[in-house]
Each structure stands twice: as C-alpha cells, then as structure tokens.
Amino acid sequence: MQMKDPEEHQVKSKPLQKCTERRRKSKKRRNQIKTEKSHETGVESKSSLMFPCRPGYGQLGTKCLIKANHFLVDISVSDLSHYNVKIIPEVCSSKTRKAVISELVRVHKNTDLANRLPVYDGGRNLYTAGLLPFTYKEFSVILSEEDYVTGGTREQEFKVGIKFATSVRMQQLRELLSGKQVDTPQEALSVFDIVLKEVAAQSYISIGRNFYSPDLRKPQQLGGGIESWRGFYQSIRPTQMGLSLNIDMSSMAFIEPLPVIDFVAQILGKDVHSKPLSDADRVKIKKALRGVKVEVTHRGNFRRKYRISGLTSQPTRELIFPLDEQMNMKSVVDYFQEMYGYTIKYSHLPCLQVGSQRKLNYLPMEACKIVRGQRQTKGLNEKQITSLLKFSCQRPREQETDILQTIEQNNYENNPYAKEFGISIDKKLASVEARVLPSPWLKYHDSGREKEHLPQVGQWNMLNKKVINGSNVRYWACINFSRSVQESTAHGFCQQLVQMCQITGLEFSQEPVIPVYSARPDQVKKALKYVHTTALDKLDGKELELLIAILPDNNGSLYGDLKRICETDLGLISQCCLAKYVFKINRQYLANVALKINVKMGGRNTVLLDALSWRIPLVSDIPTIIFGADVTHAESGDDSGPSIAAVVASQDWPEVTKYAGLVCAQPHREELIQDLFKSWKDPQRGVVYGGMIRYFTRSSSKF
C-alpha cells in the first residue's frame, strides 16, 4: 500500500468525478462486450481491470532518480489471433501437451501454418501474430518421448484440432499505454506473457513462472548432493511508463548431476567404496533416490535414462535374476561382464531398481549418473536452507548485475518468437523518479528521558526511552530445549530479560510461575503440555500469559512445532530465543526482545507524534481502519499445500499503531483472498455478511 503525502488529499474532486463517470460507462461497455464475445465464440472471457485515476503527485521529500528491475517493451505487431486447441486422446500433463504442439509446429510450420510461429499456453489456447490459412483443421501428430521405465523411447499418435476463436485487438492496449482511461486488455497481456515464457523455455528449465539454468551463475553446493541454481521470474505488465517486462532473480535447489555412488556418499556423509551399508543407510538412500532420473554410463555414448523406483535389499554380488522364460538364472555381476564387458567393482553395494513393478531391472550404482536439471522436491535440512538463503541474498549492485546479465543472455532481439510477435525489449533498467520522504517524529512515554525522537536513516534505538503503553506480564514460564544451556544459565538469562522489560516500561513479574523446565527437542508437545498444565494447577485455574523458549541454534522443525502447538492447541503466547544469545547476552538484543514481547502482550511501543496532533492526512479526519493483506504460498516443489491468507487491521484510531491479525487457509497457489468479504442468504436472517474484513469491523469497539 502506498501512503499519500499531506498535499495529495487537497486535490479537488472534479477529476475524480470525471473518472467515476468514465468508469461507469466503461463498465457498461465491458459487460456488453463480454456477453457478445461469449455468445459468438464460446470462449471463457478473461476478467479485466481498470487503472484508477491518480488524484495528484506529492511534492514532499528529496527528489532522486532510482533504477527499477523493469525493462521497457515495444510491441510492433498489429492484431493477434486466438485459436482453440483440442488434443485426442486427452492428456493430463501440460508438458506433454506442449510437446505435442511443438512437434506439430515443427512438422507443419512451412506448409499448413503458412510460416506462422504460434505460441501455446499448455491448455486450450493457441495464439498467432496474424491469421492462419484456415478456420479449422485437424492434424495427426506422432510424438516420440523418452520412457524412463523401459529406458527407451515410446511413440504415440495424437489428433489435434485447431479452430479459430476470435481476434485479440491491440488498439485497447495502445490506448492504455498512451494514458487513456480504458479497461486493462488482460488477454493481450496474457498472450505476450506466453510468448516471453516460450522464449525463456527454449534455454532454461521452467518451474512455474520461474526459469533456471546453471549458466546464469555457478551453482552453489548446499551439501547432501544438493546444489542451488540461479534463476529469474518474469512478467509483462502495463505501467505508467508504458509496457514493461519485470525481471527478478530467484534461487532453487537441484540435485547435483553426480555419479550415484558419490551422491550416496554425500547423503550418508561417509565413504561407501569399501564397507557395506547398514539397514538404516539403505532406508535413507532409498528415500533420497526414489523418483530420481539416472543415465547409465557403462555403455559409452549410449546413455539410456531411467527413473529409480527402489533399492535392492541384497548387495549386488548376491543378486540373481531369470534370464529367460525357462527361468535360467544369471547373476547381475556375470551378466554385466558377459553382456557389456563391464566388471562391477563395488559389488557390496545394493543395486538400483528401475522399470515397472512387473519387470524390475537392476542397475549397479557405479554404472549410473544422476541426470542434470532435476529440482529437489524433498525437504531441505537446516544447513541446506541456511546455505540456500545465503546464496540467494544479494546486495542491490549484485542483483542489478545478475538481472542485466540475464537480459543479455536471453537475447530477445534474435529470438524467433519475439520477432514473430514484434516484441523488442530495452536492455537498460528503467529509471523512476522517487522522493525520500522526511522521517516522522516518534512519541514515547513521558516517564523516559527521551520523550520524542526523530529517526535518522531509518534507524533508532530504545536508549533513554520507554514504550508508550507497556503491557502487564504477571504469569510466565521458561522451557529450555538446548542441552548446552544449564538451568542456572537459563534462569540468569530470564532475569536479565525481565529487567530489560521493566526498564523498557513493561510491568513484568520478577520470577516465573514454575522453575525453568528443561526438555528434549523431540518431545516438544509433551514438554509444552506439562508446563501449561503445571502452571494452571499452581495458579488455581488462571492461564499462563507468556512462555519463553530457549532453542538450540540449529533446531530444525522445533520452532515451527512449538509455534503451532502454542497458538493452535494451548492458546499461549510464546517468545523464542536462540542458545547463542543466552550465552552471550547483549543489551541491544534484550531490548529488541522486550519490544517484541510488549507488542505480543497487547502493548504499544511508540506512536506517531502527528497522530497525537491529529495531523495525519485523511486518517486523522474521520475514524479510520487501516488494513494490510497478503497471501503466502507453499514452497517450490509442494504441488498441493494450501496458501495462507493473512489480514491485519488497526484498532486504535487515531494513532493506528496497534493491529490485530487473522489468518485463513485457501486453495493451493490462489493469490486472491477468498474469504476477504462474502455474503450469503440465511432462511431466518436474510442476507448475512461475513469474511475477514467484516470480522474486524464487527469486533472493533471504535466503529
């Protein structure tokens, strides 16, 4: 959300009235066009948005020029054509559907397609720059694909019907970019997004809206046979500068293309060339390798590829299999020697199982190498996550260099798809006028030595200050999950934290309800319930208000488990502290933790001085709620996990400093918040309104 400057709300309402009138007419026209279009073509209409009129431009602050990760785009093509695609037999995989259309274009481009180079979205829609020489045509396509079960290739015939649906007019897009108030031509923008996605897919591995390559930057080893690749996100968007290509860098974990034996050695963290594997080792390797594609290396340049389905329970030297239908048996060692002249060196290791369940094939680990370009879909451990975050984190100058290198490497000007659709992209980062707004004065409690403060360069501390509203913590306890922290050390840390909270302005009881309780990290649920129940008994039914938890520095899933149990099972506010800060107590760290505790317990650290003086534009004029909303999606590789929508709302007008929050699960990768506001008919009460926004407006005592 962008806050308006004080001058901006002074702009007269006349331009806004004109905008409202134009919107009304445009909405009527849009609905009419949608109805006509759906009747004529049967194509599902795409929703469109309209840019709101900006009432004015602020003047406060120091003007400056900044660079944005946007590249201006010019479109020279006239109109686009939209075709419906039907593939028989139906294919569930988008990748396979794209392969079918790609093969169709390869075979028929110079003949039936009249040299047109279409783009396909992987579903029902195909687009061309201009018309094809037919309104409907059916093609026969024979697709050859690698079969990771048999290690060979398989051929399948498809019937593809291509039917003209409608023309995608460019006039509306040009009017939008020239500054006119029109609907956003969402379909035209989607076409160019598909074109640029096709451009990138030719050189990179496509995962969602991101594209990855080991050539963008040298892969970084994360440990355990996993490495991080650099990639980028791209999206074409209409802006006030014109049409723009947004590029942002990203990172993702991939499996290293190692010989399988080396990969196994990294997984186990030991040499596997001489000693047999234990049952625990074999289970760990089987879990890590299942589903991974490998290529054989014992047949020279003939590199068949397979997908691993399992691991043998016996070492290679003990494995035999039926050679023919007469059940003549042959050992794996003898077979590889006689068939390929290959002597198996590490026969103490198990074999990889590939193929179908009906007919399993055995491949020695030493004769296989992991195929490059497979993302790691299994969870990363704490060390790998830390390494990935370190690799991903960049200073602005480094990120600028990577983005410019990506644009250069993409070579848009020479790409056949970009040429076909008349797309040219500037190679310079877009320059944007910006203003550094003056810092606001902050108000603290009058009992502190420093009652007001002006932050410098966005930074300030709590020295000589007290929070404006300190919370009251009467009943608290501490659990120590770190074996390296003694109970006396944990108690001493808690006492210093309590002292800092009191100095900061909180009312905080000196001693915990029960002594510091030490527990093992793998028994977090049991420990939390014990502390909660014990405190409840000691307080004669009163609830524990705060739990301080000391965690090991590398705690894996402990933090997430603790937060989930406290917030969903026990209804308990918690504050976690790492063991390294317990050993080396720092006053600045303690002050930061005190501020977090105060807010969690319902206090307020500071408010804007302008809010107390009723000088915040718009907000101070009438009772106002400020909302914030965002959606967090499941991590890459999770194809089914729900997205989590979060909404916060201010509760203390006119200061608008204290916020309450709500979270809600919704369908996977759904960006629009589904329960933001909703209504339904009740047989008794009539139309009922609800949703996350409605919850805040009902529960706030101010409104």
XYZ file of C-alpha atoms in Angstrom:
703
model
C 0.000 0.000 0.000
C 1.274 3.461 -0.831
C 0.681 6.262 1.637
C -0.275 9.630 0.235
C 1.653 12.793 1.022
C -0.021 15.579 3.009
C -0.575 17.686 -0.104
C -2.213 14.923 -2.112
C -5.567 14.962 -0.295
C -6.010 18.656 -1.106
C -6.648 17.944 -4.812
C -10.173 18.946 -5.902
C -12.774 16.244 -6.515
C -13.674 17.272 -10.080
C -11.169 14.934 -11.797
C -12.405 12.101 -9.593
C -15.994 12.744 -10.692
C -14.896 12.532 -14.326
C -13.087 9.268 -13.589
C -16.180 7.847 -11.894
C -18.356 8.738 -14.881
C -15.859 7.182 -17.319
C -15.665 4.042 -15.179
C -19.468 3.726 -15.171
C -19.670 3.980 -18.957
C -16.683 1.687 -19.424
C -18.121 -0.949 -17.090
C -21.407 -0.955 -19.051
C -19.498 -1.272 -22.323
C -17.250 -4.014 -20.889
C -20.174 -6.134 -19.730
C -21.837 -5.771 -23.138
C -18.649 -6.782 -24.977
C -18.149 -9.780 -22.669
C -21.705 -11.007 -23.294
C -21.370 -10.639 -27.079
C -17.949 -12.292 -27.083
C -19.066 -15.294 -25.050
C -22.083 -15.841 -27.358
C -20.014 -15.538 -30.541
C -17.010 -17.690 -29.650
C -17.917 -19.792 -26.654
C -14.552 -18.739 -25.194
C -14.378 -18.055 -21.491
C -13.935 -14.296 -21.136
C -10.978 -13.024 -19.153
C -11.526 -10.511 -16.377
C -10.080 -7.066 -16.908
C -9.135 -4.257 -14.605
C -9.060 -0.513 -14.984
C -6.302 1.726 -13.680
C -7.759 4.252 -11.222
C -7.145 7.938 -11.837
C -4.325 9.312 -9.720
C -5.603 12.452 -7.980
C -2.233 14.193 -7.989
C 1.503 13.964 -7.276
C 3.151 14.683 -3.944
C 5.969 17.194 -3.562
C 7.390 16.428 -0.107
C 10.854 14.999 0.407
C 14.111 14.962 -1.511
C 13.749 14.091 -5.184
C 16.013 11.420 -6.637
C 16.256 9.008 -9.562
C 16.268 5.266 -8.912
C 16.600 2.154 -11.063
C 13.833 -0.426 -11.158
C 14.016 -4.057 -12.270
C 11.763 -3.216 -15.234
C 12.642 -3.078 -18.923
C 10.506 -1.069 -21.322
C 8.836 -3.129 -24.033
C 7.739 -2.059 -27.503
C 5.125 -4.024 -29.489
C 5.012 -3.617 -33.274
C 2.520 -6.373 -34.164
C -0.974 -5.277 -35.259
C -3.633 -7.790 -34.140
C -3.381 -11.287 -32.705
C -5.471 -14.345 -33.474
C -6.802 -16.715 -30.831
C -7.424 -20.408 -31.637
C -8.944 -23.192 -29.551
C -6.960 -26.425 -29.328
C -8.300 -29.922 -28.716
C -5.956 -32.911 -28.335
C -7.244 -36.505 -28.622
C -6.639 -38.630 -26.619
C -6.806 -36.171 -23.738
C -3.509 -35.533 -21.964
C -3.242 -34.583 -18.294
C 0.349 -33.354 -18.449
C 0.855 -29.763 -19.624
C 4.423 -30.699 -20.551
C 3.201 -33.451 -22.897
C 0.541 -31.194 -24.444
C 3.210 -28.578 -25.162
C 5.440 -31.263 -26.680
C 2.575 -32.322 -28.999
C 2.002 -28.756 -30.254
C 5.752 -28.188 -30.570
C 6.036 -31.243 -32.804
C 3.013 -30.098 -34.841
C 4.659 -26.698 -35.427
C 7.978 -28.317 -36.338
C 6.374 -30.518 -38.977
C 3.734 -28.148 -40.409
C 5.167 -24.642 -39.924
C 6.285 -24.175 -43.520
C 3.152 -25.739 -45.019
C -0.246 -25.745 -43.296
C 0.713 -22.987 -40.832
C 1.877 -20.649 -43.617
C 5.190 -19.927 -41.851
C 3.406 -18.681 -38.733
C 5.102 -19.429 -35.414
C 2.285 -19.832 -32.850
C 2.550 -19.878 -29.058
C 0.588 -22.291 -26.888
C -0.391 -21.895 -23.216
C -0.399 -25.633 -22.459
C -4.193 -25.776 -22.168
C -6.869 -24.870 -24.747
C -5.409 -21.688 -26.224
C -3.066 -21.088 -29.134
C -2.148 -17.612 -30.446
C -0.637 -16.346 -33.684
C 0.514 -12.947 -34.941
C -1.973 -12.780 -37.819
C -4.364 -15.340 -39.259
C -3.675 -18.962 -40.171
C -4.910 -20.059 -43.645
C -7.841 -21.996 -42.143
C -10.642 -21.585 -39.620
C -10.498 -25.234 -38.596
C -8.054 -28.014 -39.342
C -7.225 -31.370 -37.825
C -3.652 -32.665 -37.657
C -2.127 -36.026 -36.919
C 0.949 -35.800 -34.683
C 3.294 -38.643 -33.752
C 5.188 -37.813 -30.581
C 8.345 -39.619 -29.510
C 9.136 -39.320 -25.808
C 11.746 -40.787 -23.505
C 10.364 -43.670 -21.483
C 12.017 -43.640 -18.049
C 10.506 -47.028 -17.228
C 11.989 -49.024 -20.115
C 14.911 -46.685 -20.743
C 13.959 -46.358 -24.415
C 11.534 -44.162 -26.321
C 7.830 -44.551 -26.950
C 5.713 -43.256 -29.794
C 2.092 -42.139 -29.527
C -0.233 -40.684 -32.120
C -2.444 -37.695 -31.319
C -5.226 -35.943 -33.214
C -5.038 -32.176 -32.797
C -7.903 -29.892 -33.800
C -7.177 -26.162 -34.199
C -10.195 -23.867 -34.514
C -10.330 -20.077 -34.895
C -11.927 -18.436 -31.837
C -11.511 -14.666 -32.035
C -9.199 -11.776 -32.798
C -7.292 -10.139 -29.953
C -7.319 -6.406 -30.716
C -4.240 -4.343 -29.901
C -5.985 -0.966 -30.056
C -7.118 -1.136 -26.435
C -3.569 -1.892 -25.256
C -2.182 1.058 -27.203
C -4.834 3.367 -25.745
C -3.986 2.175 -22.246
C -0.265 2.787 -22.747
C -0.942 6.241 -24.169
C -2.594 7.199 -20.878
C -6.261 6.819 -21.764
C -8.680 5.512 -19.159
C -9.654 2.106 -20.575
C -10.021 -1.444 -19.317
C -6.757 -3.317 -18.983
C -6.589 -5.629 -22.053
C -5.831 -8.703 -19.985
C -5.968 -11.188 -22.873
C -3.427 -9.259 -24.983
C -1.093 -9.033 -21.997
C -1.511 -12.772 -21.355
C -0.505 -13.518 -24.955
C 2.745 -11.573 -24.614
C 3.389 -13.260 -21.276
C 3.032 -16.643 -23.026
C 5.358 -15.512 -25.830
C 8.088 -14.441 -23.409
C 7.609 -17.650 -21.429
C 8.194 -19.594 -24.659
C 11.314 -17.505 -25.311
C 12.731 -18.407 -21.897
C 11.644 -22.070 -22.028
C 13.952 -22.656 -25.007
C 17.075 -22.034 -22.900
C 16.039 -22.634 -19.305
C 14.298 -25.171 -17.090
C 10.785 -23.876 -16.456
C 9.296 -24.239 -12.963
C 6.056 -22.311 -12.527
C 6.713 -18.703 -13.516
C 10.449 -19.071 -12.857
C 13.270 -20.201 -15.142
C 16.551 -21.753 -14.005
C 19.924 -22.517 -15.531
C 23.378 -23.459 -14.197
C 24.818 -20.955 -16.688
C 23.307 -17.828 -15.112
C 25.685 -18.218 -12.207
C 27.925 -21.027 -10.983
C 25.796 -23.462 -8.933
C 26.428 -23.368 -5.187
C 26.773 -26.650 -3.301
C 24.333 -26.925 -0.401
C 25.577 -30.286 0.911
C 23.994 -33.723 0.768
C 24.196 -33.915 -3.041
C 22.075 -30.769 -3.487
C 23.090 -27.556 -5.249
C 21.465 -24.178 -5.777
C 20.790 -22.790 -9.257
C 20.177 -19.178 -10.064
C 17.022 -18.332 -11.967
C 14.644 -15.497 -12.711
C 10.980 -14.571 -12.606
C 9.464 -12.583 -15.457
C 6.131 -10.907 -16.075
C 4.954 -8.344 -18.606
C 2.931 -5.513 -17.099
C 1.347 -2.207 -18.076
C 2.835 0.696 -16.124
C 2.636 4.483 -16.177
C 5.907 4.377 -18.143
C 4.426 2.048 -20.748
C 4.561 -1.715 -21.244
C 7.264 -3.190 -19.025
C 8.999 -6.541 -18.519
C 9.561 -7.184 -14.820
C 12.590 -9.388 -14.086
C 13.541 -10.600 -10.619
C 16.153 -13.129 -9.546
C 15.427 -16.318 -7.618
C 17.191 -19.482 -6.450
C 16.124 -23.104 -6.230
C 17.631 -26.370 -5.014
C 18.541 -29.001 -7.639
C 20.053 -32.465 -7.347
C 23.728 -32.442 -8.294
C 24.442 -34.402 -11.521
C 26.862 -36.730 -9.707
C 27.727 -40.385 -10.168
C 25.212 -42.184 -7.941
C 27.959 -43.565 -5.663
C 29.260 -40.034 -4.988
C 25.700 -38.841 -4.333
C 25.183 -41.702 -1.842
C 28.482 -40.828 -0.109
C 27.288 -37.224 0.308
C 23.887 -38.301 1.624
C 25.480 -40.553 4.262
C 28.470 -38.297 4.921
C 30.970 -41.167 4.661
C 32.988 -43.240 2.190
C 30.916 -46.099 0.757
C 33.517 -47.625 -1.592
C 34.774 -50.269 0.840
C 32.169 -51.007 3.537
C 28.658 -52.459 3.087
C 25.654 -50.334 4.003
C 23.608 -50.774 7.159
C 19.828 -51.178 7.021
C 19.428 -47.585 8.241
C 21.774 -46.361 5.487
C 19.825 -48.260 2.856
C 16.483 -46.786 4.014
C 17.951 -43.265 3.930
C 19.364 -43.744 0.413
C 16.155 -45.324 -0.884
C 14.167 -42.321 0.317
C 16.606 -39.858 -1.276
C 16.834 -41.669 -4.635
C 13.239 -42.729 -5.255
C 11.870 -40.958 -8.321
C 15.266 -39.586 -9.395
C 16.255 -39.965 -13.074
C 19.612 -41.537 -13.864
C 21.536 -42.368 -17.027
C 23.746 -45.413 -17.494
C 27.474 -44.864 -18.064
C 28.732 -48.386 -18.778
C 27.759 -48.348 -22.484
C 29.893 -45.494 -23.804
C 27.886 -42.806 -25.601
C 24.679 -44.856 -25.466
C 23.083 -43.220 -22.421
C 19.720 -44.748 -21.613
C 17.747 -42.920 -18.929
C 15.655 -44.483 -16.189
C 13.678 -43.400 -13.152
C 14.667 -45.067 -9.880
C 11.803 -46.971 -8.264
C 13.659 -48.556 -5.364
C 16.769 -50.209 -3.954
C 17.566 -53.900 -3.577
C 17.734 -55.336 -0.064
C 20.694 -57.530 -1.078
C 24.166 -56.432 -2.214
C 24.902 -56.675 -5.950
C 27.106 -59.781 -5.562
C 24.121 -61.783 -4.246
C 21.599 -60.722 -6.871
C 20.366 -63.191 -9.498
C 17.505 -62.844 -11.984
C 15.708 -65.054 -14.574
C 17.447 -64.707 -17.934
C 14.570 -66.171 -19.998
C 11.114 -67.697 -19.760
C 12.661 -71.078 -18.890
C 13.827 -69.430 -15.628
C 17.508 -69.892 -16.315
C 19.122 -67.769 -13.629
C 22.062 -65.401 -14.040
C 23.887 -63.241 -11.516
C 23.984 -59.459 -12.079
C 27.794 -59.491 -11.825
C 28.132 -62.194 -14.528
C 25.515 -60.564 -16.780
C 27.292 -57.188 -16.879
C 30.643 -58.900 -17.503
C 29.365 -61.082 -20.346
C 26.918 -58.615 -21.925
C 28.880 -55.366 -21.729
C 32.398 -56.436 -20.726
C 31.912 -54.390 -17.570
C 33.452 -55.558 -14.289
C 31.462 -54.412 -11.256
C 33.918 -53.047 -8.668
C 31.625 -52.312 -5.733
C 29.537 -55.456 -5.526
C 28.998 -54.931 -1.773
C 26.577 -52.103 -2.552
C 22.906 -52.674 -3.405
C 21.594 -52.179 -6.938
C 19.170 -49.531 -8.098
C 15.760 -50.848 -9.111
C 14.315 -49.332 -12.287
C 11.407 -50.254 -14.535
C 7.868 -51.323 -13.691
C 6.767 -53.402 -10.705
C 6.042 -56.324 -13.071
C 9.504 -56.296 -14.588
C 12.216 -54.789 -12.420
C 15.670 -54.142 -13.823
C 18.816 -53.968 -11.712
C 21.473 -51.304 -12.296
C 24.717 -51.163 -10.291
C 25.147 -47.772 -8.580
C 28.606 -47.328 -10.080
C 27.185 -47.576 -13.609
C 24.719 -44.707 -13.156
C 24.876 -40.938 -13.067
C 22.125 -38.533 -11.989
C 20.540 -36.660 -14.902
C 21.126 -32.916 -14.739
C 18.346 -30.400 -14.138
C 16.162 -32.204 -11.573
C 14.843 -29.941 -8.856
C 14.943 -31.178 -5.285
C 11.308 -31.782 -4.338
C 12.091 -33.307 -0.942
C 12.534 -31.036 2.067
C 15.894 -29.422 2.822
C 17.601 -29.709 6.184
C 18.513 -26.697 8.330
C 22.067 -26.446 6.990
C 20.908 -26.607 3.371
C 18.241 -23.964 3.967
C 20.834 -21.650 5.552
C 23.195 -22.137 2.599
C 20.386 -21.532 0.092
C 19.348 -18.291 1.818
C 22.970 -17.129 1.898
C 23.300 -17.850 -1.822
C 20.009 -16.065 -2.587
C 20.712 -12.936 -0.543
C 22.275 -10.209 -2.684
C 23.204 -6.582 -2.393
C 21.444 -4.272 -4.873
C 24.546 -3.885 -7.044
C 24.997 -7.668 -7.347
C 21.316 -8.136 -8.154
C 21.484 -5.431 -10.822
C 24.453 -7.194 -12.423
C 22.633 -10.549 -12.442
C 19.447 -9.047 -13.902
C 21.337 -7.250 -16.689
C 23.297 -10.426 -17.438
C 20.015 -12.355 -17.661
C 18.566 -9.840 -20.131
C 21.748 -10.060 -22.206
C 21.751 -13.859 -22.155
C 18.070 -14.071 -23.141
C 18.961 -12.346 -26.448
C 15.384 -11.251 -27.144
C 16.228 -9.342 -30.324
C 17.351 -12.523 -32.101
C 14.701 -14.875 -30.742
C 12.275 -16.146 -33.415
C 9.241 -15.935 -31.090
C 9.997 -12.356 -30.038
C 10.478 -11.426 -33.705
C 7.246 -13.158 -34.740
C 5.168 -11.182 -32.240
C 7.005 -7.904 -32.743
C 8.424 -7.689 -29.219
C 11.523 -5.560 -28.616
C 12.912 -5.082 -25.109
C 15.191 -2.333 -23.860
C 18.431 -3.552 -22.289
C 18.605 -0.795 -19.665
C 16.925 -0.816 -16.262
C 14.016 1.622 -16.204
C 14.671 4.897 -14.376
C 11.964 6.048 -11.978
C 11.574 9.389 -10.247
C 11.365 8.953 -6.483
C 11.305 11.024 -3.309
C 12.896 10.287 0.066
C 10.160 11.371 2.463
C 11.075 13.098 5.743
C 11.178 10.830 8.792
C 8.199 11.079 11.158
C 8.658 12.087 14.793
C 8.015 9.231 17.229
C 6.363 9.646 20.635
C 7.481 7.621 23.675
C 6.308 7.573 27.280
C 6.710 10.796 29.240
C 8.499 8.974 32.087
C 11.516 8.276 29.869
C 14.399 10.737 29.499
C 13.735 10.977 25.739
C 10.015 11.573 25.148
C 10.195 12.241 21.380
C 12.623 11.040 18.740
C 13.377 11.695 15.074
C 14.843 8.563 13.366
C 17.966 9.022 11.257
C 18.385 6.946 8.065
C 15.515 4.732 9.179
C 17.222 3.654 12.407
C 16.743 4.331 16.114
C 17.098 2.534 19.449
C 15.440 2.446 22.874
C 18.235 4.194 24.765
C 16.696 6.609 27.327
C 13.194 5.735 26.059
C 10.199 3.871 27.451
C 7.384 2.291 25.451
C 4.297 4.480 25.268
C 1.999 1.690 26.519
C 3.679 -1.077 28.493
C 1.903 -4.403 28.823
C 1.494 -6.349 32.058
C 3.098 -9.810 32.303
C 2.185 -11.459 35.601
C 2.400 -15.188 34.871
C 5.251 -16.518 32.776
C 7.417 -19.621 32.458
C 10.533 -20.771 30.601
C 11.308 -24.023 28.765
C 14.927 -24.793 27.845
C 15.246 -27.090 24.796
C 19.032 -26.654 24.448
C 21.183 -29.338 26.073
C 24.181 -26.979 26.104
C 22.383 -24.416 28.307
C 22.423 -25.188 32.029
C 19.348 -24.426 34.135
C 21.233 -21.744 36.100
C 22.345 -20.061 32.852
C 18.781 -20.104 31.508
C 17.472 -18.618 34.783
C 20.119 -15.862 34.699
C 19.180 -15.005 31.101
C 15.486 -14.788 32.016
C 16.259 -12.468 34.916
C 18.200 -10.096 32.678
C 15.396 -10.183 30.094
C 12.834 -9.384 32.804
C 14.995 -6.497 33.994
C 15.250 -5.098 30.456
C 11.466 -5.392 30.016
C 10.972 -3.413 33.235
C 13.470 -0.750 32.135
C 11.658 -0.519 28.784
C 8.351 0.185 30.512
C 6.614 -3.186 30.922
C 5.148 -4.409 34.202
C 6.852 -7.790 34.442
C 6.847 -10.236 37.373
C 10.366 -10.981 38.558
C 10.030 -14.755 38.975
C 8.424 -17.408 36.740
C 5.369 -19.349 37.878
C 7.445 -22.570 37.913
C 11.234 -23.089 37.779
C 12.942 -23.261 34.370
C 11.953 -26.597 32.792
C 14.483 -28.438 30.597
C 13.229 -30.749 27.831
C 14.414 -32.619 24.769
C 13.664 -31.034 21.362
C 11.970 -34.231 20.133
C 9.435 -34.062 22.988
C 8.188 -30.528 22.383
C 4.471 -31.391 22.621
C 4.871 -33.310 25.864
C 7.011 -30.539 27.415
C 4.619 -27.738 26.446
C 1.588 -29.554 27.806
C 3.444 -30.350 31.053
C 4.445 -26.713 31.632
C 0.976 -25.462 30.689
C -0.808 -27.929 32.996
C 1.621 -27.445 35.905
C 1.281 -23.669 35.727
C -2.519 -23.985 35.536
C -2.562 -26.055 38.731
C -0.238 -23.663 40.562
C -2.287 -20.621 39.532
C -5.577 -22.234 40.613
C -7.013 -22.225 37.110
C -5.524 -18.947 35.892
C -3.853 -19.110 32.485
C -0.133 -18.777 31.834
C 0.352 -15.494 29.905
C 3.799 -15.882 28.323
C 6.203 -18.722 27.563
C 9.902 -18.010 26.980
C 11.537 -20.843 24.999
C 15.303 -21.328 24.646
C 16.065 -23.207 21.411
C 19.254 -24.805 20.046
C 20.909 -22.712 17.317
C 20.173 -25.438 14.745
C 16.683 -26.509 15.759
C 15.188 -27.944 12.545
C 11.402 -28.159 12.859
C 11.359 -27.354 16.596
C 10.483 -23.670 16.140
C 7.560 -24.402 13.795
C 6.233 -27.218 16.004
C 6.413 -25.057 19.120
C 4.574 -22.139 17.495
C 1.893 -24.416 16.065
C 1.181 -26.120 19.404
C 1.227 -22.882 21.403
C -1.024 -20.975 19.019
C -3.486 -23.689 17.954
C -3.612 -26.157 20.870
C -2.792 -24.171 24.013
C -3.644 -20.567 23.096
C -0.330 -19.483 24.612
C 1.850 -16.503 23.602
C 5.488 -17.540 23.172
C 8.853 -15.829 22.697
C 11.729 -17.935 21.329
C 15.417 -17.156 21.983
C 18.412 -18.966 20.472
C 21.033 -20.509 22.751
C 23.856 -18.363 21.307
C 22.162 -15.205 22.661
C 21.703 -16.845 26.071
C 25.445 -17.477 26.391
C 26.484 -14.071 25.062
C 23.935 -11.648 26.475
C 23.698 -8.378 24.545
C 21.676 -5.417 25.837
C 20.568 -4.440 22.340
C 19.278 -7.982 21.771
C 17.420 -7.939 25.090
C 15.852 -4.564 24.196
C 14.673 -5.931 20.847
C 13.117 -8.988 22.528
C 11.431 -6.731 25.098
C 9.797 -4.729 22.290
C 8.524 -7.956 20.683
C 7.110 -9.192 23.985
C 5.366 -5.873 24.612
C 3.547 -5.951 21.262
C 2.643 -9.651 21.619
C 1.153 -8.953 25.040
C -1.026 -6.113 23.738
C 1.185 -3.087 24.429
C 2.329 -0.353 22.044
C 5.985 0.584 21.643
C 5.578 4.002 20.044
C 3.101 6.123 18.111
C 3.473 8.856 15.518
C 3.590 12.337 17.013
C 1.493 13.574 14.078
C -1.231 11.085 15.036
C -1.488 12.551 18.532
C -1.652 16.036 16.989
C -4.349 14.923 14.508
C -2.099 15.799 11.578
C -2.120 12.571 9.514
C -3.785 13.361 6.148
C -7.134 11.597 5.614
C -6.631 9.252 8.583
C -6.998 11.972 11.224
C -10.087 13.474 9.554
C -12.584 10.700 10.336
C -12.485 7.355 12.219
C -10.397 5.089 10.005
C -9.235 1.468 9.906
C -6.002 0.675 8.049
C -5.900 -2.840 6.580
C -2.959 -4.871 5.353
C -3.295 -8.138 3.449
C -1.025 -10.726 1.888
C -1.016 -14.349 0.731
C 1.824 -16.786 1.404
C 2.118 -19.779 -0.911
C 3.587 -23.234 -0.344
C 7.307 -23.577 -1.062
C 8.518 -24.608 -4.503
C 8.054 -28.331 -5.042
C 4.862 -28.506 -2.968
C 2.106 -29.032 -5.531
C -0.863 -29.334 -3.165
C -0.248 -27.400 0.073
C -2.766 -24.643 0.858
C -1.979 -20.956 0.529
C -2.308 -18.899 3.710
C -4.108 -15.555 3.558
C -3.387 -13.019 6.302
C -5.186 -9.763 7.052
C -4.299 -7.195 9.722
C -6.340 -4.175 10.812
C -5.620 -1.199 13.062
C -7.575 -1.000 16.317
C -6.562 2.278 17.917
C -7.647 5.233 15.835
C -6.385 7.967 15.657
C -2.908 6.511 16.399
C -3.420 3.474 14.081
C -0.442 1.715 15.695
C -1.949 -1.424 17.231
C -3.001 -4.175 14.821
C -4.950 -7.418 15.131
C -4.465 -10.229 12.641
C -6.405 -13.089 11.070
C -5.117 -15.995 9.001
C -7.098 -18.323 6.779
C -6.155 -21.308 4.586
C -7.316 -21.302 0.986
C -6.697 -23.330 -2.224
C -3.157 -24.021 -3.432
C -1.464 -21.042 -5.165
C -4.628 -18.920 -5.024
C -3.440 -15.292 -4.950
C -6.836 -13.625 -4.428
C -8.046 -13.805 -0.821
C -11.236 -15.848 -0.954
C -12.694 -15.025 2.479
C -11.941 -11.307 2.446
C -15.627 -10.405 2.223
C -18.596 -12.630 1.487
C -22.365 -12.701 1.788
C -24.953 -15.457 1.839
C -28.700 -15.906 2.337
C -29.928 -17.204 5.664
C -33.521 -18.544 5.848
C -34.212 -16.617 9.067
C -31.916 -13.562 8.909
C -31.933 -12.879 5.165
C -28.687 -11.672 3.604
C -25.770 -12.190 6.023
C -22.359 -10.584 5.582
C -19.088 -12.100 6.755
C -15.441 -12.656 5.936
C -12.141 -11.389 7.306
C -12.867 -7.684 6.738
C -16.316 -7.991 8.315
C -14.771 -9.700 11.351
C -12.570 -6.684 12.100
C -15.327 -4.117 11.635
C -17.642 -6.086 13.950
C -15.038 -6.734 16.640
C -13.611 -3.211 16.825
C -15.032 -1.141 19.667
C -14.135 2.076 17.848
C -16.550 1.540 14.943
